[in-house]
Coordinates of C-alpha atoms in Angstrom, one line a residue:
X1 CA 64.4 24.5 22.1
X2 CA 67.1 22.5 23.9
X3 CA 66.5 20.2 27.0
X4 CA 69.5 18.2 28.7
X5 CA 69.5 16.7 32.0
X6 CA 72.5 17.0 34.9
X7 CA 72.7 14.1 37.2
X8 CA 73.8 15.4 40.3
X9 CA 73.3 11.8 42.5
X10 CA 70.7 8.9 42.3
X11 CA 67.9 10.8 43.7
X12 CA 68.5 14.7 42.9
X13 CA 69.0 16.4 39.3
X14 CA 68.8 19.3 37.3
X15 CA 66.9 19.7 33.7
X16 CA 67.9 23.0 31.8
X17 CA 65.9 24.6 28.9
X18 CA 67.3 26.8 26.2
X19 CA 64.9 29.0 24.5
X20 CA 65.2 30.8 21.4
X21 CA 63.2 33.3 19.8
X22 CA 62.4 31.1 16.9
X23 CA 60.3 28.4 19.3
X24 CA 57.6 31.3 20.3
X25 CA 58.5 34.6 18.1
X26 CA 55.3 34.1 16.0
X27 CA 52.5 33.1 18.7
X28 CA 54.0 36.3 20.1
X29 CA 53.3 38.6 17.3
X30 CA 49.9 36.6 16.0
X31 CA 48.7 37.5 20.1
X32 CA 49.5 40.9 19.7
X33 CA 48.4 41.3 16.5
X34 CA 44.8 40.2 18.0
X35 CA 45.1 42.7 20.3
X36 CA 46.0 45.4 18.4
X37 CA 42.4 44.8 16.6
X38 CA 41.0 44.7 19.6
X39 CA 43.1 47.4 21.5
X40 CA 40.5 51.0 22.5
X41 CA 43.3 53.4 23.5
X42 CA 41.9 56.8 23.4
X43 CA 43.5 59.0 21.0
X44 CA 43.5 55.9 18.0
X45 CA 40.9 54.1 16.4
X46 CA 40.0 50.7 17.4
X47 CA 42.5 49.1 15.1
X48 CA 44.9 51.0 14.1
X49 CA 46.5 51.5 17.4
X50 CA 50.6 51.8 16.6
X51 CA 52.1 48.1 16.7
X52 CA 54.9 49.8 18.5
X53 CA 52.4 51.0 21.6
X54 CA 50.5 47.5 21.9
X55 CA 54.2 45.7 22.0
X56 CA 55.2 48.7 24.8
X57 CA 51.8 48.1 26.4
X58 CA 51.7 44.0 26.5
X59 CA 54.6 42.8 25.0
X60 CA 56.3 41.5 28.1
X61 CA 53.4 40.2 29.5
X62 CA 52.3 37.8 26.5
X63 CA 55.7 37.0 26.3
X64 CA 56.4 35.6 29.8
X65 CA 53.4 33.8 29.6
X66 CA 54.0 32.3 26.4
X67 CA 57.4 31.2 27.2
X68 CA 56.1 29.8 30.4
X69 CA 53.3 28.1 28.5
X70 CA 56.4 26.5 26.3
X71 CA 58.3 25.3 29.8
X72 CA 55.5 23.4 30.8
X73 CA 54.4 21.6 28.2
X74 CA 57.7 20.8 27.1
X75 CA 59.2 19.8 30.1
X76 CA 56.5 17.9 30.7
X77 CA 56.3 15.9 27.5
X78 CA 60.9 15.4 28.2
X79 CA 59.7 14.1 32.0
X80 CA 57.4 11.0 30.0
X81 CA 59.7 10.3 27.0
X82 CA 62.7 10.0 29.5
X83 CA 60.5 7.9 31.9
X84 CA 61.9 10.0 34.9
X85 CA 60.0 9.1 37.5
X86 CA 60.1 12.5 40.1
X87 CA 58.7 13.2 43.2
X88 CA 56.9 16.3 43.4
X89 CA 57.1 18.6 41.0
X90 CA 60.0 20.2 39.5
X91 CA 61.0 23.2 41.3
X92 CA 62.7 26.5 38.8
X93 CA 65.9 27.5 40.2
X94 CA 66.1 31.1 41.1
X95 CA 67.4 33.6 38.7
X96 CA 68.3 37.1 39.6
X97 CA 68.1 40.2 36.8
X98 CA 66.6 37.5 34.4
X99 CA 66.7 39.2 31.2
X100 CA 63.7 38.9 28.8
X101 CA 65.1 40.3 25.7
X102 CA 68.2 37.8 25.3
X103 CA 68.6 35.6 22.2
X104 CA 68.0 33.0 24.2
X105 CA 66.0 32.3 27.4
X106 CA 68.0 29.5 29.5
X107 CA 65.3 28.3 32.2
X108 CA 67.2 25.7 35.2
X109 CA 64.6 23.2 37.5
X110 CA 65.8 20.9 40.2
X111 CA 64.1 17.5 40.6
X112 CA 63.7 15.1 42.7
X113 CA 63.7 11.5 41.5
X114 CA 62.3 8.3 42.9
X115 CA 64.5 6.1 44.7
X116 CA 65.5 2.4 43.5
X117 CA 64.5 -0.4 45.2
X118 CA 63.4 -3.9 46.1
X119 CA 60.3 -5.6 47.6
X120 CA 59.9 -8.6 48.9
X121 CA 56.2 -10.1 49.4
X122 CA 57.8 -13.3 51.2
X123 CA 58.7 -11.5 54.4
X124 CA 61.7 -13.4 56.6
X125 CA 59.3 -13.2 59.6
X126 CA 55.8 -14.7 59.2
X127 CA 52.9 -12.1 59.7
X128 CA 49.8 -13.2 62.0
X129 CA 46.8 -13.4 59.8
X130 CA 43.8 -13.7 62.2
X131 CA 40.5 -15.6 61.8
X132 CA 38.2 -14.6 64.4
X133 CA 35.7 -17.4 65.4
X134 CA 32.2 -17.1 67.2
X135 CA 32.5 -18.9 69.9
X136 CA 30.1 -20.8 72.1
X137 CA 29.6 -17.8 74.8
X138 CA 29.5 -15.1 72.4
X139 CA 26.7 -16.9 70.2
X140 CA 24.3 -17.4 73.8
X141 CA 25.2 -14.0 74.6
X142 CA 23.9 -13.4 71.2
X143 CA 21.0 -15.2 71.6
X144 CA 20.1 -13.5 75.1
X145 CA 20.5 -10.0 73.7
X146 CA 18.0 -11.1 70.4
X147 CA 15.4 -12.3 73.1
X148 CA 15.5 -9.9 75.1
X149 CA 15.7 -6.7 72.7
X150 CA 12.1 -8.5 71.1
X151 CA 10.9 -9.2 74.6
X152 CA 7.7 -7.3 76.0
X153 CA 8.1 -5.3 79.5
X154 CA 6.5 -6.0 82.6
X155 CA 5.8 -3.7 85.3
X156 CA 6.9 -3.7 88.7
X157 CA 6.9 -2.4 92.5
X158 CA 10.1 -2.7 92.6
X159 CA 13.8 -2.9 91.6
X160 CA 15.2 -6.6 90.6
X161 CA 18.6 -7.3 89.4
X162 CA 18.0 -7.6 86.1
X163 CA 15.2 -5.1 86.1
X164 CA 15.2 -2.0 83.8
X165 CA 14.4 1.6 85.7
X166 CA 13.9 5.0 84.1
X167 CA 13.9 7.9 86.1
X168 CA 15.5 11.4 85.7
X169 CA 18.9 12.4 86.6
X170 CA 20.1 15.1 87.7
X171 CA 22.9 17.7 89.0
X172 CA 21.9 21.4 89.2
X173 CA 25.8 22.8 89.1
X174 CA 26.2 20.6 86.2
X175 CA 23.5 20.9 84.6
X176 CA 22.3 17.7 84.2
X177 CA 18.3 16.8 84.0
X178 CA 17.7 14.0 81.7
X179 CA 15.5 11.8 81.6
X180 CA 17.0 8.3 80.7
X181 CA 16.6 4.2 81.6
X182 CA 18.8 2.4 83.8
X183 CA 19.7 -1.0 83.0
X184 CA 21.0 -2.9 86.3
X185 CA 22.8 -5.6 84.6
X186 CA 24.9 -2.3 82.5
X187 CA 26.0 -1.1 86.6
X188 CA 29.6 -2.4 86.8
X189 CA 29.4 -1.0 90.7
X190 CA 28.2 -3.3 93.3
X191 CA 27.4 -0.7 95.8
X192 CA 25.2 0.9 93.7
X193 CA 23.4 -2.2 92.3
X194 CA 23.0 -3.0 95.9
X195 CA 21.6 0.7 96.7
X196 CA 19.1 0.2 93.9
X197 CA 17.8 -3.1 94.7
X198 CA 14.1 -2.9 96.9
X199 CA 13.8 0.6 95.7
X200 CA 10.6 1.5 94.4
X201 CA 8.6 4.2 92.0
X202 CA 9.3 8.2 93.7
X203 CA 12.3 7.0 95.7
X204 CA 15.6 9.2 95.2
X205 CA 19.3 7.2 95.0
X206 CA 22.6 9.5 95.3
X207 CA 24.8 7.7 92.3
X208 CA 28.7 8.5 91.5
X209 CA 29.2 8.6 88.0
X210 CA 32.7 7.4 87.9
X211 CA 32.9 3.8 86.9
X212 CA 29.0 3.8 87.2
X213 CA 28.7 1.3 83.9
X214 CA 30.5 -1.4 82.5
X215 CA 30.4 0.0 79.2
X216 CA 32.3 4.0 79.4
X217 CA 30.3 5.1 76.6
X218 CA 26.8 4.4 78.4
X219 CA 27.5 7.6 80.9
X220 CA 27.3 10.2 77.9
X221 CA 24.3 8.9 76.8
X222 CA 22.2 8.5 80.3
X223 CA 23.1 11.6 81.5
X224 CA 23.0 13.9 78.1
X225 CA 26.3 15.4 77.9
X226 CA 29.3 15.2 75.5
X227 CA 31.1 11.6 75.4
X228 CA 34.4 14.0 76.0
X229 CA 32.9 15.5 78.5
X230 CA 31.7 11.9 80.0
X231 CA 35.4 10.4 80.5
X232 CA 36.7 12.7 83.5
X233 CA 33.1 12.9 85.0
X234 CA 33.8 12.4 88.6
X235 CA 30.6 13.6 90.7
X236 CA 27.4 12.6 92.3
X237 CA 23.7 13.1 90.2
X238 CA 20.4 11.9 92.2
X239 CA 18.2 9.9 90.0
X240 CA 14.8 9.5 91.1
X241 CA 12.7 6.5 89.8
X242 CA 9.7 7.0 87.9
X243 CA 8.9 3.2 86.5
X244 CA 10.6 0.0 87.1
X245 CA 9.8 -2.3 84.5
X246 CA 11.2 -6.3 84.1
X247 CA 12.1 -7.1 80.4
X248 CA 10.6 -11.1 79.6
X249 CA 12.5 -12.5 76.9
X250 CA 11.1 -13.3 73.9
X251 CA 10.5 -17.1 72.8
X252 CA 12.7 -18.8 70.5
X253 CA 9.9 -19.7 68.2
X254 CA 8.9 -19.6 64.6
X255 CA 7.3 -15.7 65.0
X256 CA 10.2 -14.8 66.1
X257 CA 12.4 -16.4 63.7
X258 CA 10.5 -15.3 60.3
X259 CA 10.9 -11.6 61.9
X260 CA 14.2 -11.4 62.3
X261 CA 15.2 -13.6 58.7
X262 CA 12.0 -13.6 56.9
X263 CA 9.8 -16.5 56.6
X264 CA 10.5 -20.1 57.4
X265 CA 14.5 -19.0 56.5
X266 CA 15.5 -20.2 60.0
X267 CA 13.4 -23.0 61.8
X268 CA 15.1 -23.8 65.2
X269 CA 17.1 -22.7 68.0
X270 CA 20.4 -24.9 66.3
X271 CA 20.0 -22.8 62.9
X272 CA 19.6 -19.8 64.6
X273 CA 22.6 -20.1 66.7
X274 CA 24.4 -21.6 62.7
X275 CA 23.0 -18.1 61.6
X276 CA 24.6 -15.8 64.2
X277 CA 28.0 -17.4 63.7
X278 CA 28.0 -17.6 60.2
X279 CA 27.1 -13.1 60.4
X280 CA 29.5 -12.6 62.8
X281 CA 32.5 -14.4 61.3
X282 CA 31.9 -12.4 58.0
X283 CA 31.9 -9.0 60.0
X284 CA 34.7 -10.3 61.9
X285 CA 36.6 -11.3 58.7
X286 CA 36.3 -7.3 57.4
X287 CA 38.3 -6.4 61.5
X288 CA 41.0 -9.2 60.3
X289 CA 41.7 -8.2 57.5
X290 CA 42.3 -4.5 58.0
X291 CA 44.5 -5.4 60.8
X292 CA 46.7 -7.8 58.2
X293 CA 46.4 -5.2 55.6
X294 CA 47.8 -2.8 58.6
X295 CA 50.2 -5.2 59.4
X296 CA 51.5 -6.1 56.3
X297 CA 51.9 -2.2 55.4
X298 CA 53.6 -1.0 58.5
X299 CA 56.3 -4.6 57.9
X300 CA 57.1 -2.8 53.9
X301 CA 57.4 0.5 55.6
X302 CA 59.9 -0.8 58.2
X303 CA 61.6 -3.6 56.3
X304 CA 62.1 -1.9 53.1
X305 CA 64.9 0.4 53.1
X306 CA 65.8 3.2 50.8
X307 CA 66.7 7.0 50.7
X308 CA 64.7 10.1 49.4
X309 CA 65.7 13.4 48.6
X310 CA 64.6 14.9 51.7
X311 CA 66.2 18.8 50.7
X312 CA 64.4 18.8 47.7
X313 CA 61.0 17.2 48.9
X314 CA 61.4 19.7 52.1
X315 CA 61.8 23.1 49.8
X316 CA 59.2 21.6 47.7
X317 CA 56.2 21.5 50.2
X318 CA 57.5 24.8 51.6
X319 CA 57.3 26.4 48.7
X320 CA 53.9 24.8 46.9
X321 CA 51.2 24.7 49.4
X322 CA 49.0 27.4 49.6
X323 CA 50.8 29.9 51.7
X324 CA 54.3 29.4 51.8
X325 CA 56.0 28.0 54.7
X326 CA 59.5 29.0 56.5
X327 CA 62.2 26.5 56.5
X328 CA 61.1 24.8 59.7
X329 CA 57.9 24.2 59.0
X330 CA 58.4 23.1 55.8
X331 CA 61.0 20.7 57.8
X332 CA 58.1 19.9 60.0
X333 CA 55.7 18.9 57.4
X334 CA 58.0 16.5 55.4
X335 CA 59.1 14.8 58.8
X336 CA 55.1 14.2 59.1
X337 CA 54.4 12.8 55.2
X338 CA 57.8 11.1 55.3
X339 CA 56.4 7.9 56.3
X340 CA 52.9 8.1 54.2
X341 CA 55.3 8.5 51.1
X342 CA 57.2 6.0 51.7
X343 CA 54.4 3.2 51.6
X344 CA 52.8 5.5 48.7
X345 CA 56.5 4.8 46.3
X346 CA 56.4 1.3 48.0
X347 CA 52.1 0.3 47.1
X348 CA 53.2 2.0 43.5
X349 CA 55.6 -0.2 43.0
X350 CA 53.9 -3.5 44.3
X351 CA 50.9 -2.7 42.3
X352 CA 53.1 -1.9 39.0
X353 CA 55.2 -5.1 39.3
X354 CA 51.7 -7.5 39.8
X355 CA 49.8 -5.6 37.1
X356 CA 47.1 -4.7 39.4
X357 CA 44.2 -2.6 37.7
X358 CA 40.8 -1.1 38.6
X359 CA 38.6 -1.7 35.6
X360 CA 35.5 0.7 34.9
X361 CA 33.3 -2.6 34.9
X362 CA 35.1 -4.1 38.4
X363 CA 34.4 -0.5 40.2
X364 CA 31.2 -0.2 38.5
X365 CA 29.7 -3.6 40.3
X366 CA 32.1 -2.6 43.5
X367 CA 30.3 0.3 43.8
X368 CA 26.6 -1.5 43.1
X369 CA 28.0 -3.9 46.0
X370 CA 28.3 -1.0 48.6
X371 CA 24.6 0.4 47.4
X372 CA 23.1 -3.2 48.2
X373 CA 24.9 -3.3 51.2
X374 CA 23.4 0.3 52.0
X375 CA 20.1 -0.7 50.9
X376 CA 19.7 -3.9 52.9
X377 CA 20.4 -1.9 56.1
X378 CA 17.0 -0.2 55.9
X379 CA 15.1 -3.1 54.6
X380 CA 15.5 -2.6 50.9
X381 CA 16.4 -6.4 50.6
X382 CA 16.2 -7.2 46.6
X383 CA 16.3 -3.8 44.4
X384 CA 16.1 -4.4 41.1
X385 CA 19.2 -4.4 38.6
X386 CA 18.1 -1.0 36.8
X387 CA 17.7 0.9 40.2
X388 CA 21.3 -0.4 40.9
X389 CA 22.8 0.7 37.4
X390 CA 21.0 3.9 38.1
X391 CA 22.6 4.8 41.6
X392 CA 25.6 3.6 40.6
X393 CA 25.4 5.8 37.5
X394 CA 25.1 9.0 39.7
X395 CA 27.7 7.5 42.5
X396 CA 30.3 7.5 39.9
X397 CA 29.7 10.6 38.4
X398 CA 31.6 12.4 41.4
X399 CA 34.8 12.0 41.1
X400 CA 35.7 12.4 45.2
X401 CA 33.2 9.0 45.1
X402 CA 35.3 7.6 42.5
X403 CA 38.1 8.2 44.2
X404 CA 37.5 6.8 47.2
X405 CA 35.9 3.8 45.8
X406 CA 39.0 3.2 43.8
X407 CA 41.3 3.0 46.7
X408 CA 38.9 0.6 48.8
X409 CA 38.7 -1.7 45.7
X410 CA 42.2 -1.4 45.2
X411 CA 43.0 -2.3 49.4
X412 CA 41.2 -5.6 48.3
X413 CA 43.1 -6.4 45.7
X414 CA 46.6 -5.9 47.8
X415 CA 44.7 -7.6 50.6
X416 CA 43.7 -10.7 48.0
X417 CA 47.7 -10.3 46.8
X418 CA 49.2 -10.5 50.2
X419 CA 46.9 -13.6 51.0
X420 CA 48.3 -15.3 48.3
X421 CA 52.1 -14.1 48.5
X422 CA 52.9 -12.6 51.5
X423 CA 54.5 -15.3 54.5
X424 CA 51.5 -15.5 56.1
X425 CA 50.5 -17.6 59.5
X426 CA 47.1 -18.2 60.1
X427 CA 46.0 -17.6 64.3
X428 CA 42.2 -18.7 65.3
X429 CA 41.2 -16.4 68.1
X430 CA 37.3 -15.8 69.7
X431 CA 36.4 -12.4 69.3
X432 CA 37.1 -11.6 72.7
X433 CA 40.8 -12.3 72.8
X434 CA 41.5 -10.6 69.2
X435 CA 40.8 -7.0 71.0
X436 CA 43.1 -8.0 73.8
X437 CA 46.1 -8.9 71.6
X438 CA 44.9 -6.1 69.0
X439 CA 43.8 -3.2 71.2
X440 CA 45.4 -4.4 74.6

């Protein structure tokens, strides 16, 4: 067997394979010679079936196989010792009238290779790393919702601004009858807080649902329908009150502390307050860094400039998906993944260069991390190390886990990389004003 390589430019070339009888003559003839023993063909006797009718029977077929069992490990095994690094796979030229019985079988694939390039971690423009802070307004806030979320009701005659009202809604050509509870400090529209206000236990109010709350989201769930259903809603429901009820806020005392943080953990109002800042900066942290790892991705897709072989990668994905695909849509596709394997050649090559690795160990306690995480949520607070190792155990036993557990541990180590490397400048922003420069 003979491999040689044709460059035909930096990113596109073409490997041919000669084949002689020599490299696959005998597995031929030791297969058939297993199936000859095998062979029921009426008229013989299992065995001693004519070598001549088993080669006219399955000869061809065990030799293309074979020979194509031969390609692919072998051009495998030339791809790693030449260290070609392709994109893709490689694709076998057409050959018409492709004749089996030569003295040789000459084989032709096209490749596509990986382009050359540079990275830079220090960009020439500095990117905005954000640290979101708790601030003063959002910590009360905070502390108002935690008093009032533990706070007992109180009945009333009737409706106060800040009261709560539940009632049923309803719109026969809609189809709305749900029963729900109306929070009058959630009402964005003064018209209808002022309809509300005085009203008492059987009365009826005629509400529009557009711009009814101050939160979009709140409509779906009130009135019972589908949230895309919710956002073009533009009609008129009569909700009739059945209770009105006033919501006293808890006090800020020890009972309430050692139920929310367990006992004597949090003593006063000021370490309380400490507490809620100290949470919400961690949860904010996880917002900023996804929008620098964002950032600092889209910057290396944009700023780092090389070619690919587009014809190649284009008749590749038409031609190895799971129904083929005509030239446009094949066209389509690439113009889609274009950008996606762009930061994929780009992430390669940053992670080859720093010698970042997942360890078995490093995604073993990664993945008994996210269980304690998962655990704490429904009051599981301190599970034992065994029960960890154990879950763990059966987490990474699936490999679509490990998988996706290996890429989130491996965006923290980029993230940790970039924080180090990357031209970084540092912005301190209150929560509020991260979503308006972030999300507008």
């Amino acid at each position: 067997m003979n491999i040689t390589k044709e460059q035909i430019d930096e990113l596109n070339a073409v490997v041919k394979v000669a084949i002689t009888k020599d490299d696959y003559k005998d597995k031929v003839e030791n297969i058939l010679k297993d199936y000859r023993k095998q062979a029921n063909i009426p008229g013989f006797r299992k065995g001693q079936v004519p070598m001549g009718l088993i080669k006219k029977q399955y000869g061809k077929a065990v030799l293309v196989d074979e020979v194509n069992k031969l390609l692919q490990d072998n051009l495998n095994k030339y791809l790693t010792e030449e260290k070609l690094d392709v994109l893709g796979n490689p694709l076998p030229k057409q050959q018409d009238n492709f004749n089996w019985d030569a003295e040789e079988l000459d084989f032709e694939f096209e490749l596509g290779l990986a382009p050359s390039f540079e990275i830079d971690l220090k960009s020439k423009k500095a990117i905005t790393h954000y640290q979101i802070v708790a601030d003063k307004k959002m910590i009360e806030e905070q502390v108002e919702r935690i008093q009032k979320q533990y706070g007992k009701l109180v009945n009333k005659q009737e409706v106060g601004k800040k009261d709560e009202i539940t009632g049923v809604f309803k719109n026969e050509e809609e189809g709305i009858d749900k029963k729900s509870t109306l929070e009058m400090d959630q009402i964005s529209n003064k018209k209808v807080t002022d309809s509300l206000l005085g009203k008492k236990a059987g009365d009826a109010v005629t509400l529009k649902t557009k711009g009814l709350f101050k939160e979009d989201h709140l409509l779906a769930n009130t009135l019972g329908v589908q949230a895309d259903r919710a956002e073009n809603l533009d009609i008129e429901v009569t909700f009739t009150i059945e209770e009105i009820n006033e919501r006293e806020p808890a006090k800020l005392d020890q009972e309430l502390f050692d139920k929310l943080f367990g006992k004597d953990v949090v003593t006063s109002k000021e370490e309380l307050e400490a507490r809620i800042k100290e949470d919400s900066e961690k949860q904010f942290e996880q917002q900023a860094d996804q929008k620098l790892l964002n950032d600092v991705t889209e910057y290396f897709i944009e700023n780092t400039k090389f070619d690919l072989p587009a014809e190649f990668l284009t008749k590749w994905i038409q031609t190895t998906g799971e129904k083929p695909l005509t030239e446009e849509e094949a066209k389509a596709e690439y113009e889609k993944s274009e950008k996606g394997l762009r930061y994929q050649l780009i992430e390669g090559k940053i992670i080859k260069e720093n010698d970042i690795q997942v360890q078995f160990e490093e995604l073993k306690d990664f993945a008994k991390g996210f269980i304690k995480t998962q655990m704490a949520q429904f009051g599981q607070l301190d599970p034992k190390e065994e029960e960890l190792d154990n879950i763990a155990a059966r987490v990474l036993s699936n490999q679509d886990e490990v998988r996706r557990l290996s890429e989130q541990l491996m965006s923290q180590k980029l993230l940790k990389l970039y924080k180090e490397k990357a031209n970084l400048k540092t912005k301190e922003v209150t929560y509020e004003n991260f979503v308006k420069e972030v999300y507008g």
